Coordinates of C-alpha atoms in Angstrom, one line a residue:
Q1194 CA -32.0 41.8 107.4
V1195 CA -28.3 42.6 108.2
Q1196 CA -27.3 42.8 111.8
L1197 CA -24.0 43.6 113.5
V1198 CA -24.4 42.8 117.2
Q1199 CA -21.6 44.0 119.5
S1200 CA -20.6 42.6 122.9
G1201 CA -17.9 43.3 125.4
G1202 CA -16.8 46.7 126.6
G1203 CA -17.3 48.3 129.9
L1204 CA -15.1 50.0 132.5
V1205 CA -11.5 49.2 133.0
Q1206 CA -8.5 50.8 134.7
A1207 CA -5.7 52.3 132.7
G1208 CA -3.3 49.6 131.6
G1209 CA -6.0 47.0 131.5
S1210 CA -7.4 45.0 128.6
L1211 CA -10.8 44.5 127.0
R1212 CA -12.1 42.5 124.0
L1213 CA -15.0 43.6 121.9
S1214 CA -16.9 41.2 119.6
C1215 CA -19.1 41.9 116.7
A1216 CA -21.3 39.1 115.3
A1217 CA -22.7 39.5 111.9
S1218 CA -25.9 38.0 110.4
G1219 CA -27.8 38.4 107.2
L1220 CA -24.8 38.9 105.0
T1221 CA -22.0 36.9 103.5
F1222 CA -19.5 37.8 106.1
S1223 CA -16.4 36.8 104.1
N1224 CA -17.3 39.3 101.4
Y1225 CA -16.9 42.3 103.7
V1226 CA -14.0 44.2 105.0
M1227 CA -14.6 44.7 108.8
A1228 CA -13.5 47.7 110.8
W1229 CA -13.8 49.2 114.2
F1230 CA -14.5 53.0 114.7
R1231 CA -14.8 55.0 117.9
Q1232 CA -16.3 58.3 118.9
A1233 CA -15.4 60.2 122.0
P1234 CA -17.6 63.0 123.4
G1235 CA -17.3 66.1 121.3
K1236 CA -15.2 64.4 118.7
E1237 CA -15.7 62.9 115.2
R1238 CA -16.0 59.2 114.7
E1239 CA -12.6 57.8 113.7
L1240 CA -11.2 54.6 112.4
V1241 CA -9.5 52.5 115.0
G1242 CA -8.5 49.6 112.8
G1243 CA -9.8 47.0 110.4
V1244 CA -9.2 43.7 108.7
T1245 CA -9.5 42.6 105.1
R1246 CA -11.9 39.9 103.9
S1247 CA -9.6 37.0 104.4
G1248 CA -8.0 38.4 107.5
G1249 CA -4.7 38.6 105.8
N1250 CA -4.2 42.4 106.2
T1251 CA -4.9 44.9 108.9
R1252 CA -4.7 48.6 109.3
Y1253 CA -4.7 50.7 112.5
T1254 CA -4.7 54.4 113.4
D1255 CA -1.3 55.4 114.8
S1256 CA -2.6 56.0 118.4
V1257 CA -3.5 52.3 118.8
K1258 CA -0.7 50.5 116.9
G1259 CA 1.0 47.9 119.1
R1260 CA -1.9 48.0 121.6
F1261 CA -5.0 47.0 119.7
T1262 CA -5.5 44.0 117.4
V1263 CA -8.4 43.4 115.0
S1264 CA -9.1 39.8 114.0
R1265 CA -11.9 37.9 112.4
D1266 CA -13.3 34.4 112.4
N1267 CA -15.2 33.9 109.1
A1268 CA -16.5 30.5 110.3
K1269 CA -18.2 32.3 113.2
N1270 CA -19.1 35.5 111.3
T1271 CA -17.4 37.5 114.0
V1272 CA -14.8 40.3 114.2
Y1273 CA -12.9 41.1 117.3
L1274 CA -11.1 44.1 118.8
Q1275 CA -8.5 43.2 121.4
M1276 CA -7.5 46.2 123.3
N1277 CA -4.4 46.1 125.6
S1278 CA -2.6 48.7 127.6
L1279 CA -5.7 50.9 127.6
K1280 CA -5.4 54.6 128.2
P1281 CA -8.0 57.1 129.4
E1282 CA -7.9 58.7 125.9
D1283 CA -9.3 55.4 124.5
T1284 CA -12.6 56.2 126.3
A1285 CA -15.2 56.3 123.6
V1286 CA -18.2 54.5 122.1
Y1287 CA -16.8 51.8 119.8
Y1288 CA -18.6 50.7 116.6
C1289 CA -18.0 47.8 114.3
A1290 CA -18.7 48.4 110.6
A1291 CA -18.8 46.3 107.4
D1292 CA -17.8 47.4 103.9
R1293 CA -18.5 45.3 100.8
T1294 CA -17.2 47.7 98.1
Y1295 CA -13.5 48.0 98.8
G1296 CA -10.9 45.2 99.3
F1297 CA -9.0 47.3 101.8
V1298 CA -9.7 49.0 105.1
S1299 CA -11.0 52.4 104.2
W1300 CA -10.7 55.5 106.5
G1301 CA -13.9 56.9 105.4
L1302 CA -17.1 56.4 107.4
G1303 CA -19.2 56.8 104.2
E1304 CA -17.6 53.7 102.7
Y1305 CA -19.2 51.4 105.2
D1306 CA -22.5 49.7 104.5
Y1307 CA -23.5 48.4 107.9
W1308 CA -22.9 49.4 111.5
G1309 CA -23.1 47.9 114.9
Q1310 CA -25.1 49.4 117.8
G1311 CA -22.1 50.8 119.6
T1312 CA -20.4 49.8 122.9
Q1313 CA -19.1 52.1 125.6
V1314 CA -15.5 51.7 126.6
T1315 CA -14.4 53.7 129.6
V1316 CA -10.8 53.7 130.8
S1317 CA -10.2 55.2 134.3
S1318 CA -6.9 56.8 135.3

């Protein structure tokens, strides 16, 4: 049984930082591209960023470039999202996701095989 269990998140003031973690089990973690998505109220779920299987390449949506960093530790079966300089518009439920098919970080939600349970991130102004 595959599980992606997220931790971290919460309430932070604008300009602050948070780190999300996503621990995977039941799969060969290093075979999966890992990504973070987010969904704000009334909006579609969107890719925030992701990392390739070896951790050698990352991709980010423009709005978070230079502020967010996705990393992974294949020895711990865990992917991280470090969020700095947070803005109120970053408020959303954040999800980690795993994709076995492609070797790159895909923008499409349908490409991902497994999803975490979601974690609320709220940034106050």
